[in-house]
Amino acid sequence: MKVSRFFIFAIIFVMILGACAPTSPEVEEPAIDAPAVEEPVGADTDALCANDDYGCAVIAPGQTIKIGMGSPMTGGNAAFGIDAEQAGLIAVADADDLYGFQFELIAEDDGGTPEGGAAVANKFAADQTLVGVAGHLFSGATFAALPIYEEIGIPMLSPSATNPDLTRQGSRVFNRVPFTDEAQGAAAAEYMYDVLGFRKVAFLHDGQDYGKGLAEIAAATFESLGGEVVELMGITPGEADYSPVLSTIAAKSPDALYFGGYTQEGVVLTNNMKTSGMEDVVFFGCDGTFGVDYLSRTGANGEGTYHATPRTPPETPKKDAFDAAYIDRWGQAPGELSPFTWNSYDCTTALIEKVREVAVLGGDGSLYIPRGALVDAVRGLANWQGISGTYTCAPVGDCNIEGPTFWIVENGEFVAVN
Amino acid sequence: MESNLKSPPKLTRRNYSKIIRPIFGLLVFGSILWRLYEVLIAQQAYSAEIWVRLLISGLIIGGVYALIAIGYTLVYGILFMINFAHGEIMMIGTFAGYFLFEATKSINVAAEGSPPLSFSDAYPLISVILAFLVGMTVAATAGFFLEKIAYRPLRKAPRLVPLISAIGASFFLQNAAQLLFSPQVRDYTNPQAIARGSGWSLIINGSRVVITYTGALTFILSILLMIGLYVMVQKTKLGKAMRAVASDKNTAALMGIDVDAIISRTFIISGALAGAAGVMWGLHNGLVHFFVGFLPGIKAFTAAVLGGIGNIPGAMLGGMFLGLIESLGPTALGISYQLKDVIAFVIMIVILIFRPSGILGEVLSEEKV
Amino acid sequence: MNKEIIRSSSQKGLLFGIVMIFLVLINFHLMASTMISKLMGTNVLRGSLPEARFFIIFLVLYAIWVGWSAASREGKTIHKLFEGLFAGLIAGLTVALFGLLLFYMLETQTDIRKYLTALSFPSMRFFLLDMGELGILVHFGLFTLLGLLGSALAVGLRSQKVAHFKQGVKTAITNLRLRITNALPESVNKYGKYGIYLLLLVILFLLPTRWGSYYNFVFGMVGLYVILGIGLNIMLGLSGQFMIGIAALFAMGAYSVALLNSPIPHGLMWGFWPSLAVGVVMAVIGGLLLGLPIMRLRGDYLGIVTLGFGEIIRILLNSDLLTDITGGPRGVQNIQQPTFLGTPFNDVMYAYLIIVAMAVSIFLYYRLENSRTGRAWLSIKEDALVAQATGIDVQKYKLLALCVGAAFAGLAGGIFAARNQFTGPNDHTLMVSINVLSVVIVGGLNSIPGIILGSFALRGLPELLRELETYRLLVFGALLVFMMLVRPDGLWPASRPDLEEKGSPGLKEDIEPAEEGRSND
């Protein structure tokens, strides 16, 4: 019976392999070969694609132009991914067809992990009609995904990956709209020292790369200005009670508590401060804690706290229209799930606009999108007016290098202070 | 067949743990003592009110851990399985309480013409009792069905199989909650009378230490529930039956005990306790979302093992102990709060090295472990 | 008798009705209709509604299933038909009441998405088949009639004749196989195994070049979990040590390769191969350090300690304390790629590397299992006291099992880090340990084919389920429970009778016979 056992095993194995193989979509022809396909294409598209560094994405009639998005949609950070997808879907719904081709948002779950990021990137890379990625949301996933997009020429525009190293690598395809930690952290420290006159500040972060980078830079700047950093500590994210940490910090009687992290922890910290002997200490948040969710969940405790945004979110009609559409379609207010709603909309919209700029309708009715030109076009974003701000991409891919706006909570509303 | 050999025959050439254990223990205890000396005596960095605050928050969180840990222990004592989805049962209880408070909040009981007054603000006691009843009932129901669907068919399977089934159920419940209620983090709407953050003030060393109403409620209620459970297990017929089933299913069945029914009831009881813990969690911490059960679940499991899994007083002790370590440990040792779980786990490992069946765990016979 | 029929079938109907309501509350009816639509060749854009007719197809299938499962296996035909009809009726009633509620909410424009996020107006309208109140009737009618149809189908397909036919086909296949085996000369049977190996080898050699980078990636992930699963199986399946912290050992391998091959933070460029060796050694040291103090622990206490160990390592990797060494939450980037004859590895090369690593692991596992050491492990697992009495150094062998298992985990970790060119603390969470544990149990303890199948099921399946978008982990969780219920001994149980202790000692006698029946090798 030994033989039959191996036999069955082998058959099943082969069947599984075989079942997977044919379903792989047109991967045997990488994008560079696309022009070689013997089809009656217009001469201009032929030359265009041949001269492009990465070749063309060819979208046949009936197919859609796909924009990818990689974000955690399950697990503890699911709120970020779901929010980004919901905003992105509205961006796609707002976009008009291009020569009769529809745009489609493909949001995939990367769990926020590097492993998931690489999986999603490989899936996107295998799809001929996917031309840009609004993401990934988390830096770890972005790191693992980046080399794959780099190879095939898919431009990225991330709404929230803030790790400074991402733009230090000299990547051609990676761009992002959020702040760099340097810009915000330094500005926050200066604001606390010069304007608010704090001399003793405790710095907390959520132990993840965004918050940690921010708090560390802020603390370093604050110290160099002459202030006293009474504490620089990480906390465990996702917990519901931080009063022990705060009680310990209260013993060092700081003027303010700076926090680098997101709304969830920010809200818990703010609420716990009132019962931990830090009633008189000012909570100073960052752009991760800015949002209506913070206001509604801290209530009176949130009064007098400071936060930051990339720049005055312009109260343009476009933003109002988006907010209305978001509430209408999803039954939640934008910003309730994560602070990156508007960024996600902007990233998707910007990518769609850039696709419009470079796409060419071929003689055969297919749409030709030169990938290299698209990559350069996204990097060339200049004075682009989104609903979360105006963006100009620096040569390294940081599209938001101006200083932040700080906000104070007064009577349950954010009021800009600079 | 039970061979109660406490020390196995020493036929080994070398007994590694004999050398390693004292060294390891000495190292860990030595460094703990050194850190304690540094913080408490040499630096005297923190004054009394800080310690009181830490103690209070440790006791509160410890009470919640203990309640959840009892659920693990009850199930383990009878089925020898780790109910990995127990944290999700707590999450369901938290959501049930949340919806009840939302409902009572929306009922206006004010007289004509006077400003609106919601039911929960007008009758805080009734709405809190209702919330606990609803939370416990819903969680108990969830526990009942969980056992019926995911575990009962596996009664005779190898021991690790129900564990995987439980992991699957945990995935399912978590994602179902995410899809039903969205991944949003919501706030519990407490009745005004027990708003979060309000409480009795103590003045220690001239500074105010708050004992919140919700915290006191959490702590006292969890102690009461634990006492109630202990009395039930020790004194009532059901408790006797549960103990009988835990010690030997076949014999219990021969004595006319309906084993399946007892197991079902065990899940109902552990679900109800988890539901109560969930509502407490919501009232005190204010957060409810689909992932709310994951961390407390893991922590409480740790607490149950720490106290000696299968042992009810052990779970209570383990829960309280873990809560206190988490709260006091980093400060007492002068270590970053980022590492509080590391401290908790290291202390747990050290305790288990010297008491391999937990603090109160019986020294199990070789067969049973 | 009739009362019993009514009771059971109304229970079934109610259950199915409630499940349907649950599916609507999470918008799964949209997802299912989208899937059906795609299967039938009509693409549906993400975020847009499919056509209502596809939902009707879903409803039809669901309602037939209600009747099918309500019809009992034994009894009179008329009873079965009645059961199907009645279950359908009850399910239809439940769903229709729910539909009525939705209709009312639509009419009054009640928006409760604050609490139930999926209940949007388009989704409600879709559930009512875009027909308003008529949709409620359609639901009711469909469930009732198709419940009857379902039970009729059950009566027909479960009849004696069909069973005979099935049996006949089965016998024919067995006969055919036997005949082929007998007809072949002895040598073919003897060496057939090698022929199959060769075939497999050729397929494995050809596939990575043929099926594109995405499937290479998924396949690689599966392969790495096979290696991890083998490592865990040595600890859990062979020597009986309950380990939930394998992610820590995986992390040791991954971080060794990462830190020794990346410009930041240390700028060491040792190259892949030496650092892979370092990774394996580090993992073994990790296993040793973990194992030494906890040799006395067993069962679930061992499990929780190893879980704690895994968490400790993850938190430390992420902490401020070790940021200078490990890169902290930012992880390690730009990991240098291994080269083969001067060219850096691409996805095909990685697939080959993983295949080779997998093959080596499997080979080593078989050698170990059948060696003196393997026997010693198994005897320790069965009864440590008896093993000790027969002169086996229990602690030494337990430690050895931990170290050998750790070596496999380190190997997988090293390849993993280099392949992703990045690794961070999020790659080494508790979920990794739980996944590996599930791989081994779902596949079948002590069974290599089982572990391979388990890896496909646990790592390949979630990737293939990507079409289900946010529902994929929900479906995955349900499948996990389902797999365990249907195949509690694993997808491919080991041929050797599993001697692990079952539940409480008292239940042991009940299990033995079933065990014997399964192990028919």
Coordinates of C-alpha atoms in Angstrom, one line a residue, chain B residues 2-3 5 8-18 20-21 24 76 79-80 82 84 98-99 102 149-151 153-169 171-173 175-176 178-182 184 186 248-250 294 298 301-302 305-306 308-310 336 338-339 341-342 345-346 348-349 352-358 361 364 366-369, chain C residues 22 25-26 113-118 236 242 244 289-290 292-301 303-305 307-309 311-312 314-316 318-321 383-385 388-396 399 430-431 434-435 437-439 441-442 445 470-471 473-478 480-481 484-485 487-490 498 500-507 509-511 515:
Chain B
E2 CA -2.9 6.8 39.0
S3 CA 0.7 6.8 40.1
L5 CA 5.0 9.7 42.1
P8 CA 10.3 10.6 39.2
P9 CA 13.1 8.0 39.7
K10 CA 16.4 9.6 39.1
L11 CA 17.9 7.5 36.3
T12 CA 19.2 10.4 34.3
R13 CA 22.9 11.0 34.1
R14 CA 22.5 14.7 34.4
N15 CA 19.5 16.6 35.7
Y16 CA 19.8 19.9 33.8
S17 CA 17.0 21.7 35.5
K18 CA 18.6 21.0 38.9
I20 CA 19.8 25.6 35.8
R21 CA 16.8 26.4 37.9
F24 CA 18.0 31.2 36.7
Y76 CA -10.3 23.7 31.5
L79 CA -12.8 19.6 29.4
F80 CA -9.0 20.0 29.6
I82 CA -8.2 26.0 26.3
F84 CA -9.4 30.4 23.0
Y98 CA -23.2 49.0 25.0
F99 CA -26.4 48.5 23.0
E102 CA -27.5 53.3 24.0
I149 CA -21.4 24.0 17.6
A150 CA -17.6 24.1 17.8
Y151 CA -16.6 21.9 20.8
P153 CA -18.7 17.3 18.3
L154 CA -15.0 17.2 19.3
R155 CA -15.5 15.8 22.8
K156 CA -13.5 12.7 21.9
A157 CA -11.0 14.2 19.6
P158 CA -7.3 14.6 20.6
R159 CA -6.7 17.5 23.0
L160 CA -5.3 20.0 20.6
V161 CA -8.2 19.7 18.1
P162 CA -10.7 21.7 20.1
L163 CA -8.0 24.3 20.6
I164 CA -7.8 24.8 16.8
S165 CA -11.6 24.8 16.6
A166 CA -11.6 27.5 19.2
I167 CA -9.0 29.6 17.3
G168 CA -11.3 29.3 14.2
A169 CA -14.3 30.3 16.3
F171 CA -11.5 34.4 14.1
F172 CA -15.1 34.1 13.1
L173 CA -16.6 36.0 16.1
N175 CA -14.6 39.3 12.1
A176 CA -18.3 38.9 12.4
Q178 CA -16.2 43.8 12.8
L179 CA -18.5 43.3 9.8
L180 CA -21.7 43.9 11.9
F181 CA -20.6 46.9 13.9
S182 CA -17.8 48.3 11.8
Q184 CA -15.0 51.8 14.8
R186 CA -17.0 53.5 20.3
D248 CA -14.1 11.8 36.2
K249 CA -16.6 11.9 33.5
N250 CA -17.4 8.2 33.2
F294 CA -8.3 39.8 22.3
I298 CA -4.7 36.4 26.4
F301 CA -5.5 33.0 30.1
T302 CA -2.0 33.8 31.4
V305 CA -2.3 29.4 34.2
L306 CA -0.4 31.5 36.7
G308 CA -3.0 27.0 38.5
I309 CA -5.4 26.2 35.6
G310 CA -8.4 24.3 36.6
S336 CA 9.6 51.5 30.8
Q338 CA 6.4 49.5 27.1
L339 CA 7.9 46.4 28.8
D341 CA 4.1 42.6 29.5
V342 CA 7.7 41.4 29.5
F345 CA 5.6 37.2 31.5
V346 CA 9.0 36.9 33.1
M348 CA 5.0 34.2 35.3
I349 CA 7.8 32.1 33.9
L352 CA 6.0 28.4 36.9
I353 CA 9.6 27.2 37.0
F354 CA 9.4 26.8 40.7
R355 CA 5.8 25.8 40.9
P356 CA 5.2 24.0 37.7
S357 CA 1.4 23.8 38.2
G358 CA 0.8 27.4 39.1
G361 CA -2.3 24.3 41.3
L364 CA -1.0 16.7 39.3
E366 CA 1.7 12.3 35.7
E367 CA -1.3 10.9 33.9
K368 CA -3.5 13.9 34.2
V369 CA -1.1 16.6 33.0
Chain C
F22 CA -26.9 37.4 9.9
L25 CA -26.5 42.2 8.5
I26 CA -22.9 41.8 7.4
R113 CA -25.8 52.4 10.3
K114 CA -24.3 53.9 13.4
Y115 CA -24.9 50.6 15.1
L116 CA -25.2 48.1 12.2
T117 CA -22.8 49.4 9.7
A118 CA -23.9 47.2 6.8
L236 CA 4.8 18.9 19.5
F242 CA 3.2 22.0 23.7
I244 CA 3.0 28.2 21.1
L289 CA 17.8 29.1 26.4
L290 CA 14.0 28.6 26.4
L292 CA 16.8 24.8 29.9
P293 CA 14.8 26.4 32.7
I294 CA 11.4 25.0 31.8
M295 CA 12.2 21.3 31.4
R296 CA 10.0 20.4 34.3
L297 CA 6.9 22.0 32.8
R298 CA 4.5 20.1 30.8
G299 CA 1.1 20.3 29.0
D300 CA -0.6 23.7 29.0
Y301 CA 1.9 25.2 31.4
G303 CA 2.3 26.2 26.3
I304 CA 1.7 29.4 28.2
V305 CA 5.4 29.7 29.0
L307 CA 3.6 31.8 24.4
G308 CA 5.1 34.2 27.0
F309 CA 8.5 33.7 25.5
E311 CA 5.6 37.7 23.3
I312 CA 8.7 38.7 25.2
R314 CA 8.4 40.4 20.0
I315 CA 8.0 43.2 22.6
L316 CA 11.8 43.4 23.0
N318 CA 9.9 46.4 19.2
S319 CA 11.0 48.2 22.3
D320 CA 13.0 51.4 22.9
L321 CA 15.5 49.3 24.8
D383 CA 5.0 8.2 28.9
A384 CA 8.0 10.1 30.2
L385 CA 8.3 7.9 33.3
Q388 CA 13.1 7.3 31.8
A389 CA 12.8 3.9 33.3
T390 CA 14.1 2.4 30.1
G391 CA 17.2 4.5 30.3
I392 CA 16.3 7.4 28.1
D393 CA 17.6 10.7 29.2
V394 CA 14.3 12.5 29.1
Q395 CA 15.6 16.0 29.6
K396 CA 18.3 15.7 27.1
L399 CA 16.0 19.7 24.8
L430 CA 1.4 35.7 18.2
M431 CA -0.6 35.0 15.1
I434 CA -1.0 30.2 16.2
N435 CA -0.9 29.8 12.5
L437 CA 0.2 25.4 15.4
S438 CA -3.0 25.3 13.3
V439 CA -1.0 24.1 10.3
I441 CA -3.1 20.2 13.8
V442 CA -5.2 20.9 10.8
L445 CA 0.1 15.5 13.7
T470 CA -13.1 41.7 4.1
Y471 CA -15.0 38.5 4.5
L473 CA -11.0 35.9 7.6
L474 CA -14.6 35.3 8.6
V475 CA -14.9 32.5 6.1
F476 CA -11.5 31.3 7.0
G477 CA -12.4 31.0 10.7
A478 CA -15.6 29.2 9.8
L480 CA -11.1 26.2 10.4
V481 CA -13.9 25.1 12.7
M484 CA -11.8 20.3 12.6
L485 CA -15.3 19.0 12.9
R487 CA -11.6 15.8 10.1
P488 CA -10.6 15.9 13.7
D489 CA -7.5 13.8 13.1
G490 CA -6.2 16.2 10.5
D498 CA -1.7 8.6 17.3
E500 CA -1.4 11.2 22.3
E501 CA -3.6 11.2 25.3
K502 CA -7.1 12.1 24.6
G503 CA -9.1 14.4 26.8
S504 CA -9.4 12.9 30.2
P505 CA -7.9 9.5 30.9
G506 CA -11.4 8.1 31.4
L507 CA -12.4 8.6 27.8
E509 CA -11.2 3.4 25.9
D510 CA -13.9 5.0 23.8
I511 CA -11.4 6.2 21.3
E515 CA -8.4 4.9 16.0

